[in-house]
mmCIF file of C-alpha atoms in Angstrom:
data_model
loop_
_atom_site.group_PDB
_atom_site.id
_atom_site.type_symbol
_atom_site.label_atom_id
_atom_site.label_comp_id
_atom_site.label_asym_id
_atom_site.label_seq_id
_atom_site.Cartn_x
_atom_site.Cartn_y
_atom_site.Cartn_z
ATOM 1 C CA MET G 1 -16.829 161.489 45.767
ATOM 2 C CA TYR G 2 -13.373 161.332 47.505
ATOM 3 C CA ASP G 3 -11.443 158.719 46.126
ATOM 4 C CA LEU G 4 -8.889 156.568 48.223
ATOM 5 C CA LYS G 5 -6.952 155.243 45.077
ATOM 6 C CA LEU G 6 -4.459 152.475 47.028
ATOM 7 C CA SER G 7 -2.016 150.867 44.885
ATOM 8 C CA ILE G 8 -2.460 147.513 46.595
ATOM 9 C CA THR G 9 1.186 145.537 44.985
ATOM 10 C CA LYS G 10 2.794 147.241 42.194
ATOM 11 C CA LYS G 11 2.982 143.302 40.747
ATOM 12 C CA CYS G 12 0.782 142.222 37.396
ATOM 13 C CA ASN G 13 1.479 139.810 34.231
ATOM 14 C CA LEU G 14 1.318 142.518 31.819
ATOM 15 C CA LYS G 15 4.037 144.520 30.799
ATOM 16 C CA CYS G 16 2.399 147.130 28.948
ATOM 17 C CA ILE G 17 5.164 149.125 27.138
ATOM 18 C CA TYR G 18 3.916 152.521 28.846
ATOM 19 C CA CYS G 19 2.646 151.969 31.898
ATOM 20 C CA HIS G 20 3.612 154.739 34.262
ATOM 21 C CA TYR G 21 5.412 151.598 36.795
ATOM 22 C CA THR G 22 8.745 150.127 35.633
ATOM 23 C CA ASP G 23 10.311 146.926 35.879
ATOM 24 C CA LYS G 24 12.503 147.537 38.912
ATOM 25 C CA ASP G 25 8.857 148.353 40.400
ATOM 26 C CA GLN G 26 7.511 144.858 40.095
ATOM 27 C CA LYS G 27 9.832 143.309 42.187
ATOM 28 C CA ASP G 28 8.829 145.467 45.775
ATOM 29 C CA LYS G 29 7.491 143.482 48.540
ATOM 30 C CA ASP G 30 4.055 144.313 48.712
ATOM 31 C CA LEU G 31 2.847 145.757 52.497
ATOM 32 C CA PRO G 32 0.759 143.409 54.229
ATOM 33 C CA TYR G 33 -3.086 143.474 55.636
ATOM 34 C CA GLU G 34 -2.747 144.863 58.346
ATOM 35 C CA PHE G 35 -1.035 148.202 56.891
ATOM 36 C CA TRP G 36 -3.712 148.893 54.467
ATOM 37 C CA GLU G 37 -6.414 148.268 57.085
ATOM 38 C CA ARG G 38 -4.633 150.332 59.289
ATOM 39 C CA VAL G 39 -5.146 152.622 56.743
ATOM 40 C CA LEU G 40 -8.699 152.312 55.486
ATOM 41 C CA ARG G 41 -9.853 152.819 59.190
ATOM 42 C CA GLU G 42 -8.094 155.671 59.407
ATOM 43 C CA TYR G 43 -10.258 156.584 55.327
ATOM 44 C CA LYS G 44 -13.935 156.200 57.444
ATOM 45 C CA SER G 45 -13.147 158.748 60.229
ATOM 46 C CA LEU G 46 -11.106 161.114 58.328
ATOM 47 C CA ASP G 47 -12.647 164.307 58.146
ATOM 48 C CA LEU G 48 -11.821 167.756 56.523
ATOM 49 C CA ASP G 49 -13.706 169.749 54.712
ATOM 50 C CA PHE G 50 -13.299 168.534 51.209
ATOM 51 C CA ILE G 51 -14.124 165.488 51.909
ATOM 52 C CA LYS G 52 -17.660 164.421 52.138
ATOM 53 C CA GLU G 53 -18.810 161.006 51.066
ATOM 54 C CA LYS G 54 -15.751 158.531 50.345
ATOM 55 C CA LYS G 55 -14.643 156.509 47.458
ATOM 56 C CA VAL G 56 -11.631 153.556 47.547
ATOM 57 C CA THR G 57 -9.560 152.618 44.260
ATOM 58 C CA LEU G 58 -8.290 149.020 45.050
ATOM 59 C CA THR G 59 -5.503 148.991 41.574
ATOM 60 C CA GLY G 60 -1.750 148.009 40.994
ATOM 61 C CA GLY G 61 -0.105 146.370 38.953
ATOM 62 C CA GLU G 62 -2.800 144.074 39.431
ATOM 63 C CA ALA G 63 -4.820 144.718 42.748
ATOM 64 C CA LEU G 64 -6.486 140.483 42.144
ATOM 65 C CA LEU G 65 -2.429 139.878 42.418
ATOM 66 C CA HIS G 66 -2.164 140.681 46.795
ATOM 67 C CA LYS G 67 -2.056 138.182 48.065
ATOM 68 C CA ASP G 68 -4.671 140.018 50.271
ATOM 69 C CA PHE G 69 -6.513 141.475 48.460
ATOM 70 C CA TRP G 70 -9.802 139.098 49.205
ATOM 71 C CA LYS G 71 -9.712 140.344 52.580
ATOM 72 C CA ILE G 72 -8.918 144.503 51.779
ATOM 73 C CA LEU G 73 -11.546 144.858 49.670
ATOM 74 C CA LYS G 74 -13.955 143.241 52.130
ATOM 75 C CA LEU G 75 -12.998 145.662 55.153
ATOM 76 C CA SER G 76 -13.387 148.685 52.042
ATOM 77 C CA LYS G 77 -17.200 147.022 51.278
ATOM 78 C CA ASP G 78 -17.780 146.573 54.833
ATOM 79 C CA LEU G 79 -16.392 149.911 55.954
ATOM 80 C CA ASN G 80 -19.186 150.934 53.353
ATOM 81 C CA PHE G 81 -16.886 152.403 51.106
ATOM 82 C CA TYR G 82 -17.532 153.129 47.280
ATOM 83 C CA VAL G 83 -15.269 150.663 45.285
ATOM 84 C CA SER G 84 -14.138 150.754 42.176
ATOM 85 C CA LEU G 85 -11.936 147.892 40.585
ATOM 86 C CA PRO G 86 -9.484 148.673 37.857
ATOM 87 C CA THR G 87 -7.969 145.793 35.952
ATOM 88 C CA ASN G 88 -6.465 144.613 32.763
ATOM 89 C CA GLY G 89 -9.499 142.261 33.130
ATOM 90 C CA SER G 90 -7.337 138.950 31.924
ATOM 91 C CA LEU G 91 -7.191 137.199 34.659
ATOM 92 C CA LEU G 92 -11.496 137.853 35.246
ATOM 93 C CA THR G 93 -13.316 134.292 35.761
ATOM 94 C CA PRO G 94 -16.894 133.790 36.541
ATOM 95 C CA GLU G 95 -15.943 132.588 39.537
ATOM 96 C CA ILE G 96 -14.300 135.871 40.324
ATOM 97 C CA VAL G 97 -16.844 138.029 39.216
ATOM 98 C CA LYS G 98 -19.712 136.558 41.342
ATOM 99 C CA SER G 99 -16.887 136.852 44.704
ATOM 100 C CA PHE G 100 -16.893 140.447 43.028
ATOM 101 C CA LYS G 101 -21.106 140.348 43.479
ATOM 102 C CA LYS G 102 -20.953 138.761 45.927
ATOM 103 C CA TYR G 103 -18.943 141.233 48.008
ATOM 104 C CA GLU G 104 -20.827 144.063 46.111
ATOM 105 C CA VAL G 105 -18.322 145.171 44.225
ATOM 106 C CA ASP G 106 -19.388 148.976 42.607
ATOM 107 C CA ASP G 107 -17.534 149.403 39.734
ATOM 108 C CA VAL G 108 -14.892 147.130 37.617
ATOM 109 C CA ILE G 109 -12.544 149.544 35.029
ATOM 110 C CA ILE G 110 -11.184 147.533 32.094
ATOM 111 C CA ALA G 111 -8.957 149.533 29.412
ATOM 112 C CA PHE G 112 -8.877 148.820 25.899
ATOM 113 C CA ASP G 113 -6.150 150.517 24.500
ATOM 114 C CA GLY G 114 -7.186 150.974 20.563
ATOM 115 C CA ASN G 115 -7.954 148.240 18.228
ATOM 116 C CA LYS G 116 -6.976 144.770 18.550
ATOM 117 C CA GLU G 117 -3.539 144.871 17.007
ATOM 118 C CA ASN G 118 -3.191 148.162 18.687
ATOM 119 C CA HIS G 119 -4.462 147.109 21.433
ATOM 120 C CA ASP G 120 -1.752 143.838 21.810
ATOM 121 C CA LYS G 121 0.965 145.570 20.298
ATOM 122 C CA LEU G 122 1.049 148.323 23.343
ATOM 123 C CA ARG G 123 0.061 146.177 25.803
ATOM 124 C CA GLY G 124 1.322 141.812 25.042
ATOM 125 C CA GLU G 125 0.067 139.429 22.953
ATOM 126 C CA GLY G 126 -3.582 138.242 23.158
ATOM 127 C CA SER G 127 -4.275 140.673 26.384
ATOM 128 C CA PHE G 128 -6.834 142.835 24.235
ATOM 129 C CA ASP G 129 -9.306 139.715 24.303
ATOM 130 C CA LYS G 130 -8.615 137.955 27.622
ATOM 131 C CA ALA G 131 -9.845 141.922 28.643
ATOM 132 C CA TYR G 132 -12.815 141.631 25.419
ATOM 133 C CA GLU G 133 -13.818 138.202 27.281
ATOM 134 C CA GLY G 134 -13.301 139.708 31.247
ATOM 135 C CA ALA G 135 -15.232 142.786 30.077
ATOM 136 C CA ARG G 136 -18.278 140.711 28.551
ATOM 137 C CA LEU G 137 -17.909 138.496 32.173
ATOM 138 C CA ILE G 138 -18.777 142.109 34.271
ATOM 139 C CA ALA G 139 -21.285 143.734 31.947
ATOM 140 C CA SER G 140 -23.311 140.603 32.265
ATOM 141 C CA SER G 141 -23.388 140.038 35.085
ATOM 142 C CA GLY G 142 -24.494 143.676 36.134
ATOM 143 C CA ILE G 143 -21.859 144.887 37.769
ATOM 144 C CA LYS G 144 -21.144 148.860 35.916
ATOM 145 C CA LEU G 145 -18.442 148.977 34.044
ATOM 146 C CA LEU G 146 -16.167 151.638 33.111
ATOM 147 C CA VAL G 147 -13.823 151.516 30.033
ATOM 148 C CA THR G 148 -11.116 153.883 29.880
ATOM 149 C CA THR G 149 -8.116 153.570 26.662
ATOM 150 C CA CYS G 150 -4.691 155.911 27.188
ATOM 151 C CA LEU G 151 -4.328 157.860 23.734
ATOM 152 C CA THR G 152 -0.865 157.691 21.739
ATOM 153 C CA LYS G 153 0.594 158.524 18.997
ATOM 154 C CA LEU G 154 0.106 154.381 17.573
ATOM 155 C CA ASN G 155 -3.499 154.544 18.759
ATOM 156 C CA TYR G 156 -5.712 157.900 19.338
ATOM 157 C CA LYS G 157 -7.054 157.112 16.269
ATOM 158 C CA ASP G 158 -8.631 154.072 17.090
ATOM 159 C CA LEU G 159 -11.186 156.767 19.319
ATOM 160 C CA PRO G 160 -14.410 155.987 17.484
ATOM 161 C CA GLU G 161 -13.581 152.248 17.471
ATOM 162 C CA VAL G 162 -13.052 152.609 20.911
ATOM 163 C CA VAL G 163 -15.580 154.389 21.921
ATOM 164 C CA LYS G 164 -18.059 151.548 20.284
ATOM 165 C CA LEU G 165 -16.921 149.043 21.415
ATOM 166 C CA ALA G 166 -17.461 149.811 25.220
ATOM 167 C CA LYS G 167 -21.067 151.168 23.650
ATOM 168 C CA ASP G 168 -21.832 147.261 22.573
ATOM 169 C CA LEU G 169 -20.344 145.887 25.936
ATOM 170 C CA GLY G 170 -23.152 147.330 27.711
ATOM 171 C CA ALA G 171 -19.823 150.355 29.825
ATOM 172 C CA LYS G 172 -21.413 153.878 30.874
ATOM 173 C CA LEU G 173 -18.856 155.624 31.025
ATOM 174 C CA VAL G 174 -15.645 155.928 28.488
ATOM 175 C CA ILE G 175 -11.848 157.851 30.346
ATOM 176 C CA VAL G 176 -9.886 158.769 27.836
ATOM 177 C CA PHE G 177 -5.933 159.324 28.800
ATOM 178 C CA HIS G 178 -3.378 161.345 26.982
ATOM 179 C CA TYR G 179 -0.457 159.483 27.342
ATOM 180 C CA ILE G 180 2.896 160.710 29.645
ATOM 181 C CA SER G 181 6.075 158.753 29.903
ATOM 182 C CA LEU G 182 6.387 157.874 32.613
ATOM 183 C CA GLY G 183 8.314 154.500 34.513
ATOM 184 C CA ARG G 184 8.589 151.720 31.244
ATOM 185 C CA GLY G 185 7.525 153.926 28.939
ATOM 186 C CA LYS G 186 10.407 156.622 28.919
ATOM 187 C CA LYS G 187 12.413 153.710 28.040
ATOM 188 C CA TYR G 188 9.808 151.743 25.523
ATOM 189 C CA PHE G 189 7.778 154.108 24.608
ATOM 190 C CA SER G 190 9.077 157.733 24.470
ATOM 191 C CA GLN G 191 7.600 158.950 21.589
ATOM 192 C CA GLY G 192 4.920 158.231 22.676
ATOM 193 C CA GLU G 193 2.698 161.313 24.073
ATOM 194 C CA LEU G 194 0.374 163.231 21.095
ATOM 195 C CA SER G 195 1.505 167.014 19.815
ATOM 196 C CA LYS G 196 -0.423 169.644 20.818
ATOM 197 C CA GLU G 197 -2.429 169.855 18.636
ATOM 198 C CA GLU G 198 -3.635 166.210 18.426
ATOM 199 C CA ILE G 199 -4.308 166.862 21.954
ATOM 200 C CA LEU G 200 -6.224 169.660 20.583
ATOM 201 C CA GLU G 201 -7.638 167.659 17.903
ATOM 202 C CA SER G 202 -8.968 164.919 20.391
ATOM 203 C CA LEU G 203 -10.657 166.860 22.258
ATOM 204 C CA PHE G 204 -13.582 167.980 19.837
ATOM 205 C CA GLU G 205 -14.028 164.802 19.125
ATOM 206 C CA ILE G 206 -13.683 163.734 22.578
ATOM 207 C CA TYR G 207 -16.840 165.914 22.074
ATOM 208 C CA GLN G 208 -18.382 164.734 18.964
ATOM 209 C CA LEU G 209 -18.121 161.105 20.694
ATOM 210 C CA SER G 210 -20.402 161.914 23.319
ATOM 211 C CA GLN G 211 -23.103 163.536 21.758
ATOM 212 C CA LYS G 212 -23.220 160.602 19.143
ATOM 213 C CA TYR G 213 -23.793 158.364 21.952
ATOM 214 C CA LYS G 214 -24.775 160.725 24.821
ATOM 215 C CA ASP G 215 -28.659 158.077 25.285
ATOM 216 C CA SER G 216 -26.150 155.292 25.940
ATOM 217 C CA LEU G 217 -23.462 156.327 27.815
ATOM 218 C CA GLU G 218 -20.647 159.012 28.595
ATOM 219 C CA ILE G 219 -16.942 160.139 27.966
ATOM 220 C CA CYS G 220 -14.715 161.852 30.392
ATOM 221 C CA THR G 221 -11.011 162.708 29.924
ATOM 222 C CA THR G 222 -8.525 162.898 32.052
ATOM 223 C CA THR G 223 -4.574 164.957 32.160
ATOM 224 C CA VAL G 224 -5.912 167.381 29.780
ATOM 225 C CA PRO G 225 -8.214 169.256 32.047
ATOM 226 C CA GLN G 226 -8.583 172.213 29.425
ATOM 227 C CA TYR G 227 -11.257 169.978 28.066
ATOM 228 C CA TRP G 228 -13.958 171.474 31.069
ATOM 229 C CA VAL G 229 -13.046 175.059 29.401
ATOM 230 C CA LEU G 230 -14.214 173.662 25.950
ATOM 231 C CA LEU G 231 -17.630 172.125 27.848
ATOM 232 C CA GLN G 232 -18.459 175.161 29.641
ATOM 233 C CA PHE G 233 -18.233 177.179 26.494
ATOM 234 C CA MET G 234 -20.846 174.691 25.467
ATOM 235 C CA TYR G 235 -22.834 174.781 28.530
ATOM 236 C CA GLU G 236 -22.854 178.888 27.500
ATOM 237 C CA LYS G 237 -24.616 178.329 24.021
ATOM 238 C CA SER G 238 -26.841 175.943 25.539
ATOM 239 C CA LYS G 239 -25.071 173.273 23.471
ATOM 240 C CA TYR G 240 -25.227 169.775 24.923
ATOM 241 C CA VAL G 241 -22.846 168.702 27.942
ATOM 242 C CA PRO G 242 -22.692 165.625 29.694
ATOM 243 C CA LYS G 243 -24.492 165.032 33.053
ATOM 244 C CA TYR G 244 -21.560 165.014 34.757
ATOM 245 C CA PHE G 245 -20.742 168.272 33.916
ATOM 246 C CA SER G 246 -22.309 169.427 36.637
ATOM 247 C CA LYS G 247 -22.047 166.221 39.255
ATOM 248 C CA VAL G 248 -17.819 165.902 39.517
ATOM 249 C CA PHE G 249 -14.939 167.837 40.249
ATOM 250 C CA PRO G 250 -13.933 169.522 37.893
ATOM 251 C CA GLY G 251 -10.097 170.034 35.787
ATOM 252 C CA CYS G 252 -7.812 168.777 38.219
ATOM 253 C CA ARG G 253 -7.896 166.860 40.513
ATOM 254 C CA ALA G 254 -4.654 166.213 42.127
ATOM 255 C CA VAL G 255 -5.102 166.343 46.443
ATOM 256 C CA LEU G 256 -9.072 167.622 46.139
ATOM 257 C CA ASP G 257 -10.559 165.068 44.735
ATOM 258 C CA PHE G 258 -8.482 162.273 44.936
ATOM 259 C CA VAL G 259 -5.263 161.335 46.819
ATOM 260 C CA TYR G 260 -2.705 157.891 45.307
ATOM 261 C CA VAL G 261 -0.800 155.984 47.682
ATOM 262 C CA THR G 262 2.022 153.613 46.642
ATOM 263 C CA SER G 263 1.880 150.065 46.967
ATOM 264 C CA THR G 264 5.281 150.865 49.628
ATOM 265 C CA GLY G 265 2.972 153.436 51.679
ATOM 266 C CA GLU G 266 4.141 156.688 49.761
ATOM 267 C CA VAL G 267 1.171 159.230 49.699
ATOM 268 C CA TYR G 268 1.209 160.946 45.368
ATOM 269 C CA PRO G 269 -0.791 164.066 44.819
ATOM 270 C CA CYS G 270 -2.130 161.576 41.757
ATOM 271 C CA PRO G 271 -0.410 158.010 40.351
ATOM 272 C CA LEU G 272 1.522 160.771 37.229
ATOM 273 C CA ILE G 273 2.231 163.338 39.396
ATOM 274 C CA GLN G 274 5.373 160.823 40.956
ATOM 275 C CA ASP G 275 6.333 163.156 44.125
ATOM 276 C CA SER G 276 5.457 161.791 47.598
ATOM 277 C CA LEU G 277 3.543 164.177 50.428
ATOM 278 C CA GLY G 278 4.473 161.733 52.858
ATOM 279 C CA SER G 279 4.501 158.295 53.458
ATOM 280 C CA LEU G 280 1.955 156.375 55.994
ATOM 281 C CA LYS G 281 3.692 154.863 57.665
ATOM 282 C CA ASP G 282 5.046 157.415 59.372
ATOM 283 C CA PHE G 283 2.537 160.161 59.069
ATOM 284 C CA SER G 284 -1.269 159.993 59.211
ATOM 285 C CA LEU G 285 -3.316 160.750 56.019
ATOM 286 C CA LYS G 286 -5.376 163.661 57.817
ATOM 287 C CA ASP G 287 -1.771 165.309 58.150
ATOM 288 C CA ILE G 288 -0.808 164.965 54.770
ATOM 289 C CA LEU G 289 -3.414 165.917 53.577
ATOM 290 C CA SER G 290 -3.682 169.438 55.946
ATOM 291 C CA SER G 291 0.108 169.745 54.669
ATOM 292 C CA ASN G 292 2.006 172.483 52.610
ATOM 293 C CA LYS G 293 3.194 170.466 50.086
ATOM 294 C CA ALA G 294 -0.529 168.836 49.613
ATOM 295 C CA LYS G 295 -1.724 172.718 49.781
ATOM 296 C CA LEU G 296 0.820 173.100 46.550
ATOM 297 C CA TYR G 297 -0.289 170.573 44.569
ATOM 298 C CA ALA G 298 -3.968 171.388 45.108
ATOM 299 C CA SER G 299 -3.862 175.106 43.727
ATOM 300 C CA ARG G 300 -5.265 176.045 41.065
ATOM 301 C CA ASP G 301 -1.982 178.764 40.788
ATOM 302 C CA TYR G 302 -0.053 175.568 40.512
ATOM 303 C CA PHE G 303 1.280 177.097 36.881
ATOM 304 C CA LYS G 304 1.906 180.938 36.625
ATOM 305 C CA VAL G 305 -0.125 181.083 33.436
ATOM 306 C CA CYS G 306 -2.980 180.023 34.827
ATOM 307 C CA LYS G 307 -3.088 182.429 37.686
ATOM 308 C CA THR G 308 -5.460 185.348 36.229
ATOM 309 C CA CYS G 309 -6.564 182.742 33.695
ATOM 310 C CA LYS G 310 -10.429 182.955 34.058
ATOM 311 C CA TYR G 311 -11.298 179.008 33.994
ATOM 312 C CA LYS G 312 -8.700 178.140 36.269
ATOM 313 C CA GLU G 313 -10.831 176.782 39.369
ATOM 314 C CA ILE G 314 -12.430 174.409 36.279
ATOM 315 C CA CYS G 315 -9.017 173.297 34.987
ATOM 316 C CA GLY G 316 -5.760 174.774 36.792
ATOM 317 C CA GLY G 317 -3.232 172.437 33.693
ATOM 318 C CA CYS G 318 -2.168 168.943 34.434
ATOM 319 C CA LYS G 319 0.398 168.792 37.250
ATOM 320 C CA ALA G 320 2.172 165.569 36.213
ATOM 321 C CA ARG G 321 3.174 167.811 32.685
ATOM 322 C CA LYS G 322 6.108 169.711 32.515
ATOM 323 C CA ASP G 323 4.397 171.318 29.486
ATOM 324 C CA VAL G 324 0.617 172.809 30.560
ATOM 325 C CA LEU G 325 -0.147 173.239 27.009
ATOM 326 C CA CYS G 326 -1.606 176.769 26.977
ATOM 327 C CA PRO G 327 -2.173 178.574 25.743
ATOM 328 C CA TYR G 328 -2.928 177.315 23.448
ATOM 329 C CA LEU G 329 -5.144 174.953 23.851
ATOM 330 C CA LEU G 330 -7.235 177.373 25.369
ATOM 331 C CA GLU G 331 -7.077 179.978 22.322
ATOM 332 C CA GLY G 332 -7.593 177.135 19.596
ATOM 333 C CA ILE G 333 -10.729 175.871 21.513
ATOM 334 C CA ASN G 334 -12.262 179.283 21.685
ATOM 335 C CA LEU G 335 -10.951 179.671 17.783
ATOM 336 C CA ARG G 336 -12.795 175.986 16.657
ATOM 337 C CA VAL G 337 -15.574 176.061 19.132
ATOM 338 C CA ASN G 338 -18.219 177.367 17.271
ATOM 339 C CA TYR G 339 -17.445 175.625 14.051
ATOM 340 C CA VAL G 340 -18.750 171.841 16.184
#
């Protein structure tokens, strides 16, 4: 399902120390409803070979802070898109959740970045309890709840605790990000990225947790597409693989399976690849997605090391990283996979 990620505002009520936005970004003026209406209607009629089913993610900042949020949400559903809403959860109330239900929001994504202590260190004092209450409201409403977590030097050992929390809340999926230092993170959390060794360890922990909770929720990862190689090894050995392994787009999804539209109308290959493919103020979405620059980011040969790799079609490396992490990760996966 192709995902048009719309960052409709950079405004946010939290100041997470690792955010890929900067403090200055939050002062940008939001584009009006009329702009987003044009983008959504154009997306509805978009006809490209690699886009079949269409999804819209309304994000921010905190999307709820856009003055026309409810109009944008309503139009997204009126156009019959699958709609996903990432939120920090702190602004959710029973009334807001009832409105989500009324508009038939398809899923809500809430982040838990470690245990309570570490989450609050990263996102602000008291934010864990507010996120928990928001997640509880979503789950009890019957709306599909997804949980994200961002692994950093501070909290990566908390992953089992986060997954158990997600399971207890009734979440259907845990999405694991591996922190990349950008935006505010460069200033306040520049040493927060995991080492290659820690990333490798985390991939096997993600797999083992997936096995443990296979009957209740799935766990996937992003910014380390080499995880798909680990899953491929397991599949070939007739071992457990999650259901999404054969259903969703594998590896790096930039351009091929989603793009990110900033609050100023620029189209990025990915939220973390902060290189504009063009502005929707000047060009159509179709022209931008068909451009040579978009094709460059969609290529599985983007990194030199990928060109001769037999796993490039299920991986492709993370293009938001300066270091593709290979061959280290592939060699490590190959050496350790027989012991799982």
